[in-house]
Structures are given as C-alpha cells and as structure tokens.
XYZ file of C-alpha atoms in Angstrom:
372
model
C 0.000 0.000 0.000
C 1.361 3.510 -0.915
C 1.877 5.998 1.390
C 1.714 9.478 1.516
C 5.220 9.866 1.046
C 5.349 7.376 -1.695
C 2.845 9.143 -3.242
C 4.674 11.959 -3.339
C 8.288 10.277 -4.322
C 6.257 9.407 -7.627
C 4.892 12.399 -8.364
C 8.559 13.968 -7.850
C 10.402 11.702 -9.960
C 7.613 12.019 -13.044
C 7.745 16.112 -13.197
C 12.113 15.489 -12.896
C 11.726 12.670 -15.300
C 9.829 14.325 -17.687
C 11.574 17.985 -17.273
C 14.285 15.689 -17.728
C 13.209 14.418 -21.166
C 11.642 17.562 -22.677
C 15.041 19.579 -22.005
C 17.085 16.791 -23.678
C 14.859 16.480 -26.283
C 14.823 20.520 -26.589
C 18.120 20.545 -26.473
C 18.607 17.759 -29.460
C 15.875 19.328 -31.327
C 17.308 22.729 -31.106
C 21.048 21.555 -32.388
C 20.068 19.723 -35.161
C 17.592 22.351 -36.548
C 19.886 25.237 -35.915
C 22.703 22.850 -38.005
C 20.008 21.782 -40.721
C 17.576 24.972 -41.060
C 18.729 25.578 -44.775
C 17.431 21.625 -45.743
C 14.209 22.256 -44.092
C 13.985 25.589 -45.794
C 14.724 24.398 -49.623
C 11.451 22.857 -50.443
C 9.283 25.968 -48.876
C 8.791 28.775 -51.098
C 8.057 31.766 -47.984
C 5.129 29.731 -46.343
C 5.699 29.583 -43.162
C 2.980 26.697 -41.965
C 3.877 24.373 -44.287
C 7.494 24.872 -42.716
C 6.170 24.647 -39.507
C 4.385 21.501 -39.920
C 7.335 19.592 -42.046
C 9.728 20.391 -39.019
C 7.158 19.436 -36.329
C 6.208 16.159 -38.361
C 9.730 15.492 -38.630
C 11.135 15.943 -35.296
C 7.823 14.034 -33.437
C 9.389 11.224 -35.183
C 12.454 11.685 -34.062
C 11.680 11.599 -30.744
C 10.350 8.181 -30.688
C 13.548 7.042 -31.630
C 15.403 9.569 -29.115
C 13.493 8.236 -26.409
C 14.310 4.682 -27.425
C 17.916 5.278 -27.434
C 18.472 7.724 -24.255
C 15.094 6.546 -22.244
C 16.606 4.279 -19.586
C 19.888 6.604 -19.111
C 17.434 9.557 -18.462
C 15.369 7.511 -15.969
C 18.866 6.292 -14.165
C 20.066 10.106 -14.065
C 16.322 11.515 -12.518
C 16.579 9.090 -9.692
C 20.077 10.262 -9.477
C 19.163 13.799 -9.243
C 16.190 13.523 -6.804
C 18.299 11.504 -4.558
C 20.399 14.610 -4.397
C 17.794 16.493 -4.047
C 16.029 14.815 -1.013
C 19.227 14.925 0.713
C 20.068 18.260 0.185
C 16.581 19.144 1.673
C 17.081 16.554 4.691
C 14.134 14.201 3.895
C 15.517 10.963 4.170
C 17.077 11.070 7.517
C 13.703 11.825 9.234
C 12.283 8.771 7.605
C 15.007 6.831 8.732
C 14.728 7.889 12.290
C 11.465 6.468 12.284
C 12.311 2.977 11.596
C 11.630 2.490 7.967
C 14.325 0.559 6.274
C 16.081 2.511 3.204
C 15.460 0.253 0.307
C 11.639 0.753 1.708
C 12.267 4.594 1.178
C 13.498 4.348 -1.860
C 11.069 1.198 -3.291
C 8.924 3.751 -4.937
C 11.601 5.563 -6.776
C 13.183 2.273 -7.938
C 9.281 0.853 -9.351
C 9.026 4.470 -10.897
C 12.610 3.856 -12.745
C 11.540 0.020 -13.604
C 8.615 1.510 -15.346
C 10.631 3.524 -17.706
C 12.302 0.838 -18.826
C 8.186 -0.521 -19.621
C 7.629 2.844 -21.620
C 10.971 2.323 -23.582
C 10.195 -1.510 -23.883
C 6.284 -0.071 -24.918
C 7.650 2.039 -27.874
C 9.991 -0.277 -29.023
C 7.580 -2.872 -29.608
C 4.133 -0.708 -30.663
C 5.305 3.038 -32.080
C 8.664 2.356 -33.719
C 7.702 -0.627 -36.023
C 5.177 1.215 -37.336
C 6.817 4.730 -37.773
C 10.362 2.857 -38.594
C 9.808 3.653 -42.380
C 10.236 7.310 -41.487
C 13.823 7.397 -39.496
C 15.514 8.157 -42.291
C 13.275 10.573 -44.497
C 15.147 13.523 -44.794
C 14.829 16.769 -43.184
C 11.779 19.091 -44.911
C 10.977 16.071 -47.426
C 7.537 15.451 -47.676
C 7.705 12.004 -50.207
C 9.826 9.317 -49.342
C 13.556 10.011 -49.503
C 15.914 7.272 -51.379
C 18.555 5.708 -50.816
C 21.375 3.137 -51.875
C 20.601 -0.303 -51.995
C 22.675 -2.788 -50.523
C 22.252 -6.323 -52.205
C 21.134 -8.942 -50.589
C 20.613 -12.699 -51.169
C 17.450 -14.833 -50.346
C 18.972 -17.974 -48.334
C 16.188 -19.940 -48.618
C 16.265 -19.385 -52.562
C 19.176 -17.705 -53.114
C 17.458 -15.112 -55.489
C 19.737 -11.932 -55.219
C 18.214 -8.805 -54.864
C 19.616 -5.536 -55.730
C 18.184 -1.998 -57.595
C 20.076 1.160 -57.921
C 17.627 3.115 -55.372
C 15.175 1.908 -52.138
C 12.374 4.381 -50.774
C 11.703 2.805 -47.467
C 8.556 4.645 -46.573
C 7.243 3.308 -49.664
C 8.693 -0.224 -49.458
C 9.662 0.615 -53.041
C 12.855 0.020 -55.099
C 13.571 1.748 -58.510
C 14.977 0.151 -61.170
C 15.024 -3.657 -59.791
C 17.253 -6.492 -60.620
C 16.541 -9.866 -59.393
C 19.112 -12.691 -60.083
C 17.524 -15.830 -60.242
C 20.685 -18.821 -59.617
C 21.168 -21.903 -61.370
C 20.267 -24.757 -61.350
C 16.884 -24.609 -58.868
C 15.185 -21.628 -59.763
C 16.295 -21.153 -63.418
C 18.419 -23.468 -65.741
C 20.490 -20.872 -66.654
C 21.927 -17.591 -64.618
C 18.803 -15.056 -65.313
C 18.627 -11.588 -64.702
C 14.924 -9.578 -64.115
C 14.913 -6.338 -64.368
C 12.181 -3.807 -64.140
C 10.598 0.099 -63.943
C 10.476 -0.525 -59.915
C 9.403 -3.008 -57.397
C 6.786 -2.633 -54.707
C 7.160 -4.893 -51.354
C 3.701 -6.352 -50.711
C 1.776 -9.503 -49.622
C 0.196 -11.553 -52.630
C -2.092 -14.607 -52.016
C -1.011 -14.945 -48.773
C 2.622 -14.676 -49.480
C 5.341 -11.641 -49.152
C 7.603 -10.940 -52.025
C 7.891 -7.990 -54.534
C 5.887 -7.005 -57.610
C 8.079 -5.861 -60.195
C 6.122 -3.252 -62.559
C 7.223 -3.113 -66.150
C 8.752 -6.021 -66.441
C 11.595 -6.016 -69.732
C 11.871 -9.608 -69.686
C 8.921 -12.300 -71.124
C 8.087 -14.219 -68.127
C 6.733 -17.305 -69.945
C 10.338 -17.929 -72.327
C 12.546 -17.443 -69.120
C 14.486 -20.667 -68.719
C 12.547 -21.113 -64.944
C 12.786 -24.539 -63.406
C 9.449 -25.649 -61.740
C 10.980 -24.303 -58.313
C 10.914 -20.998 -60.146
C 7.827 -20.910 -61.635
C 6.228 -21.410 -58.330
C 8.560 -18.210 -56.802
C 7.774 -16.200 -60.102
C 3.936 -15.206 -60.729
C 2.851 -12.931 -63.338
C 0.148 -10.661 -62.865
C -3.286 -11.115 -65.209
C -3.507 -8.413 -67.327
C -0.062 -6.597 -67.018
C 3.862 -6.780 -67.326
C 3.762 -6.754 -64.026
C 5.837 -10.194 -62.202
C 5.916 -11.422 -58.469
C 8.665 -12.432 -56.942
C 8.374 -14.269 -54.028
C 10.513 -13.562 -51.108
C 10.391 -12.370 -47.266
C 13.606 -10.330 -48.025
C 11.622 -6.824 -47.354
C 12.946 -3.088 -47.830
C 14.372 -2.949 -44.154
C 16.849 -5.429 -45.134
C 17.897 -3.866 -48.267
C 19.311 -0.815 -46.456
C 21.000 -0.208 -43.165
C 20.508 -4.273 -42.336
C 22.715 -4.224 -39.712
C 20.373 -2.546 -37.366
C 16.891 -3.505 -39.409
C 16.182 -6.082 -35.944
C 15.886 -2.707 -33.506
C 13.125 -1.591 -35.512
C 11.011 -5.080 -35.468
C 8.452 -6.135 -33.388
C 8.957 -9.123 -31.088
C 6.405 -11.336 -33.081
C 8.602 -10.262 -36.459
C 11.670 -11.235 -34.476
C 10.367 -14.787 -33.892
C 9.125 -14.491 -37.261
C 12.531 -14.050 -39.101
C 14.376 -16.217 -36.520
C 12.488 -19.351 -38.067
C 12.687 -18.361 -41.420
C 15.241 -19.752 -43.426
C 15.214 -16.582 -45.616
C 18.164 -14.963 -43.045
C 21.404 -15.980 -42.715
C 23.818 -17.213 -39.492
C 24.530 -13.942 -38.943
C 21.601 -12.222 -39.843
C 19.581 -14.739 -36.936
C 22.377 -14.438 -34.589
C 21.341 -10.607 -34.095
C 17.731 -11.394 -34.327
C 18.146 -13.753 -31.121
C 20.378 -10.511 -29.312
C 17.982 -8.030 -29.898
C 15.089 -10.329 -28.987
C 16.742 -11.430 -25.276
C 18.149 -7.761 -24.931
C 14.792 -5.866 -25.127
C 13.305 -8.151 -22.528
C 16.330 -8.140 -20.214
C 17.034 -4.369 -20.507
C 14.043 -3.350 -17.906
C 15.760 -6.156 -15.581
C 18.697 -4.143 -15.931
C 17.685 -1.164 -15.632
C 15.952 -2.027 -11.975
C 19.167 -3.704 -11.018
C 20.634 -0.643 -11.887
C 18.393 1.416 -9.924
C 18.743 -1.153 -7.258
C 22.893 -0.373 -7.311
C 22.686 3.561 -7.090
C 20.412 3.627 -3.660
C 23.303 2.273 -2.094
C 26.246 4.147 -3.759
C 23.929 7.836 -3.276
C 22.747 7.171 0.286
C 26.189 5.731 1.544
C 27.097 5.805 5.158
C 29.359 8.601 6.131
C 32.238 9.312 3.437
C 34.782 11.856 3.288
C 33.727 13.402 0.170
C 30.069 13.495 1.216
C 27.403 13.538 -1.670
C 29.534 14.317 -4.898
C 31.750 11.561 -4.167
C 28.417 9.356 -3.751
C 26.947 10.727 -6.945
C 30.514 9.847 -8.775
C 30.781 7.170 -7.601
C 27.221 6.138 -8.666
C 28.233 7.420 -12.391
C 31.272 5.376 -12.163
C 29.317 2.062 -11.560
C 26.698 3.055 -13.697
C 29.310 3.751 -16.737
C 31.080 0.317 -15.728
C 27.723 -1.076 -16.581
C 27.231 0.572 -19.568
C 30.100 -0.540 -21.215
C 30.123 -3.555 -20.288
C 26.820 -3.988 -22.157
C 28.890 -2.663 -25.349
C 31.526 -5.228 -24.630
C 28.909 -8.329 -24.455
C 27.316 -7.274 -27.098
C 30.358 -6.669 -29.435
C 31.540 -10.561 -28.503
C 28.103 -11.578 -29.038
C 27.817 -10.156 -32.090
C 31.301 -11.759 -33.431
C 30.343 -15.175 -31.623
C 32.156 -15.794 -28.996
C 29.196 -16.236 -26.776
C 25.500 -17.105 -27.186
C 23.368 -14.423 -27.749
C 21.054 -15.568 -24.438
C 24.538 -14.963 -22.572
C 24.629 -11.474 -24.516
C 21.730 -10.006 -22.781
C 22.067 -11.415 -19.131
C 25.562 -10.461 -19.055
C 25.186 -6.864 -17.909
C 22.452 -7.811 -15.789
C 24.616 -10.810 -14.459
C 27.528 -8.120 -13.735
C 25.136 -5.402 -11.856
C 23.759 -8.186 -9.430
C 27.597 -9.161 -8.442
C 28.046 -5.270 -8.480
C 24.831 -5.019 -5.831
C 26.047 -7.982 -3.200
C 29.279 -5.938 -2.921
C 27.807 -2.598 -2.253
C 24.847 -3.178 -0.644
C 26.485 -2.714 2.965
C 27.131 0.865 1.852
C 24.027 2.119 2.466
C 23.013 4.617 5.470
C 20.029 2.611 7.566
C-alpha cells in the first residue's frame, strides 16, 4: 500500500523525469535544426505553416527514436538527481529515524525507474515498427527520400536482390534487378529487371511485384521451383517475386532487428530466408529488449546504495561519482557483451544477461554501503 510519502516520491520523480526528457529532447531538437535549417527551408517557397508543420512532423518522429535510445539513461540520471535532491533538503534522515528501512524509502523511486524501462520496452515494440519507415526521411521532405541499396541474397532461394535506389517509406525500389541462380530456380543464370518493385503480400505470401517487367516471363528458362517463386500478374507486365527479403533489409541491415516487433523477431528467426549472422542478431535483440528493464531495476537497485552511503569523506559528490562510475562500468560492459556476441564468442542468451549478471555481483558488494 502507498503511502503518503510514496505518493509523493512518484509524483517527484515524473515532473524530474519528464523535465528531464523535454530539455534533452529541446536541447537535441534545437542543435540539429539550428545545423540543418537551410534543408528544411529548400522545399518551402516563404510559407511559413507548411514549414512549420514539415519540421514538427519530422522531429515528433524523431523523438520516438530519441526516447528509445536515451530513455533508460534519463530515468537512471532523474533518480540520481532527486536523490540529491532529497538529501540536500534533509528528507531521508527523518524517515530513517522512524524505523523504515532505506530500500523501503526508496522502493517507490526504484518501481518508478523500472517503469521507464516498460515505456521504452512499450515504444519499441508498438510506435517504432510502425513509424520505422520514417527514421531516415530527410529533413523538410515530404515524399519518401531514397537511398542506396545494398544487395542482398534470399537464403532460402538464393534469389539476389539488388536496384540502384530503395524508398523505405514506400517499401519501393527503382529500377530492380533480381538474379535468379542456377540450377533450382532457373536453368540458366537469369537476370529480371524492371521500372520498380513494390514490397507487398500476394495470395497470402510476401515478395515484390516488379512493374514493367523487360523480360517475357513465360520464355525465361525457370525450373518448376521458379515458376512457383515467379507469378505474373493477369492483365499486365507486371511479375511477383516471391521472397520475405523486405525493404528494411535492403538498407541499413545491420540494425533492421531494432526496428522489429517481437512477433517479427520470432518471425525471421524461423525463417530460413536470413542468414547465421543475420539470426544471430535477431536472437540478441530479442533477449536484450526483454532483459534491458531487468537491468535497468538492477541498476536502480545499485545507485540507492552508492547515493545514500554511510558517512564518506567526500560526502554527496563523491556518492553521486561514484554512482556514475558504476553506472558507466555497466554501460560498457553492455557494449563489450554485445560486441563478442555479435562476433560469436558467446550465445546471444549470454549477450543479454551479461550486464544484468555483472550489476547483481556489483549489488552484493555494495549493498552494505548504504546509510540505515
């Protein structure tokens, strides 16, 4: 049951956190649009709403993916700073008087930092898959900006994809070229090319519908393998190619998974489309964005001790140091598991807990630190 002082711990840290938030967030938005006014400015002609709009539409974007990246550092640094703060003011030592154990004190503040790393987990999983198209639309661009393609092979066909340029808020690729290999899917090395491509879902299955085909479907050498991958469309030049090799993968790939959903992770784990590699970082992200809220209460759980310590000779900045010290320790450390994880050293389950593993030994060795 909450308290009246719990009740008011909460409300604290949600006005710091999100003062917190808005002024980093301010701050970003403000650098990068006093770097990049001139881009939004080129495709306005004087009208200032229109302006207005295109750099509010951009920017709300954005911040989904700010908040993603910086969400559980900002929640760690407002429990920080209202530790400080209660101190400062004398509020915790009258509470301790009483008889009420510290991590009691502080259990609100740690549930209110645990549920940050919910929100981040929220809008990883329900806002950025569906506004992922958009991260890289450029500044004041209203249609979908292009970009280079980087080739990619099908591993469960090993149909190559490539174009010259992908629109990824379109799922569409200009001037296609599919390379069908020999022997299963055509008897001899064939090459489609077409006016674009559009990444949809036809009779059930995913693939790409090449418009404008150049090449007559019915005298390419296709094996019956490739007649079932290749479909043309009634009525058109239009052919379907078969695939579940989508626009994310064709550009940036290396970081497509932190834009998927957690079904789509499970999704492209099992299908043999992906390669070693490719699955490998599929299972990281999928274990890291369920451990990371672990982490980050095991993290909260590690500063209550190092900012309420028992009498030091540096007082509170040492404690607050010290706290960013262990904090940073952790933080790297997740870079360092998830560099050998990504190489293969270690299993990608092993990847995830790692950090979390580390801050628990970190927490038995401080937790007789703390002021009772």
């Amino acid at each position: 049951m909450l308290t009246t002082f719990d009740r008011y711990l909460i409300r604290s840290y949600c006005v710091a956190f999100l003062i917190v938030v808005v002024s980093m967030l301010g701050l970003f938005v403000v650098i990068d649009l006093t770097d990049n006014a001139d881009e939004f400015a080129r495709n306005f002609d004087g009208d200032l709403q229109p302006l207005v709009m295109s750099i509010a539409k951009y920017y709300s974007v954005q911040s989904l993916f700010f908040f993603d990246a910086a969400g559980s550092m900002l929640g760690l640094a407002t429990l920080v700073i209202l530790l400080i703060q209660l101190q400062r003011r004398g509020q915790i030592a009258p509470i301790l008087a009483a008889g009420v154990p510290t991590f009691r004190l502080t259990r609100p503040l740690v549930l209110c930092v645990t549920g940050v790393g919910l929100l981040v987990f929220a809008n990883r999983e329900i806002l950025i898959p569906k506004y992922a198209h958009l991260k890289h639309v450029q500044r004041g661009e209203n249609t979908g900006t292009s970009h280079r393609v980087e080739a990619v092979y099908d591993f469960e066909t090993f149909v190559m994809i490539d174009g010259e340029r992908l629109i990824p808020s379109e799922a569409r690729l200009l001037a296609p070229r599919f390379v069908l290999p020999t022997p299963t899917v055509a008897k001899e090395l064939t090459v489609i090319n077409g006016h674009e491509a559009h990444f949809e879902t036809h009779q059930g299955q995913p693939g790409w519908r090449i418009t404008n085909v150049v090449e007559e479907i019915e005298q390419l050498p296709l094996t019956g393998v490739g007649r079932q991958l290749l479909k043309p469309i009634p009525n058109s030049d239009d052919v379907f190619v078969q695939t579940s090799i989508g626009p994310d993968i064709l550009f940036k790939r290396k970081s497509a998974e932190c834009y998927l959903a957690s079904g789509d992770i499970v999704d492209r784990i099992r299908n043999p489309a992906f390669t070693t590699l490719s699955v490998r970082n599929l299972q990281l992200e999928f274990h890291r964005r369920f451990v990371e809220p672990i982490v980050l209460f095991l993290c909260a759980m590690l500063t209550v001790p190092l900012m309420i310590q028992k009498e030091t000779k540096g007082g509170l900045p040492i404690n607050t140091a010290m706290s960013f010290l262990f904090l940073g320790i952790v933080w790297v450390a997740g870079f360092a598991f998830t560099f050998v994880g990504r190489i293969g050293w270690i299993t990608p389950a092993l990847t995830a807990w790692g950090p979390a593993i580390l801050t628990g030994v970190m927490i038995s060795q401080v937790r007789h630190r703390v002021t009772t």
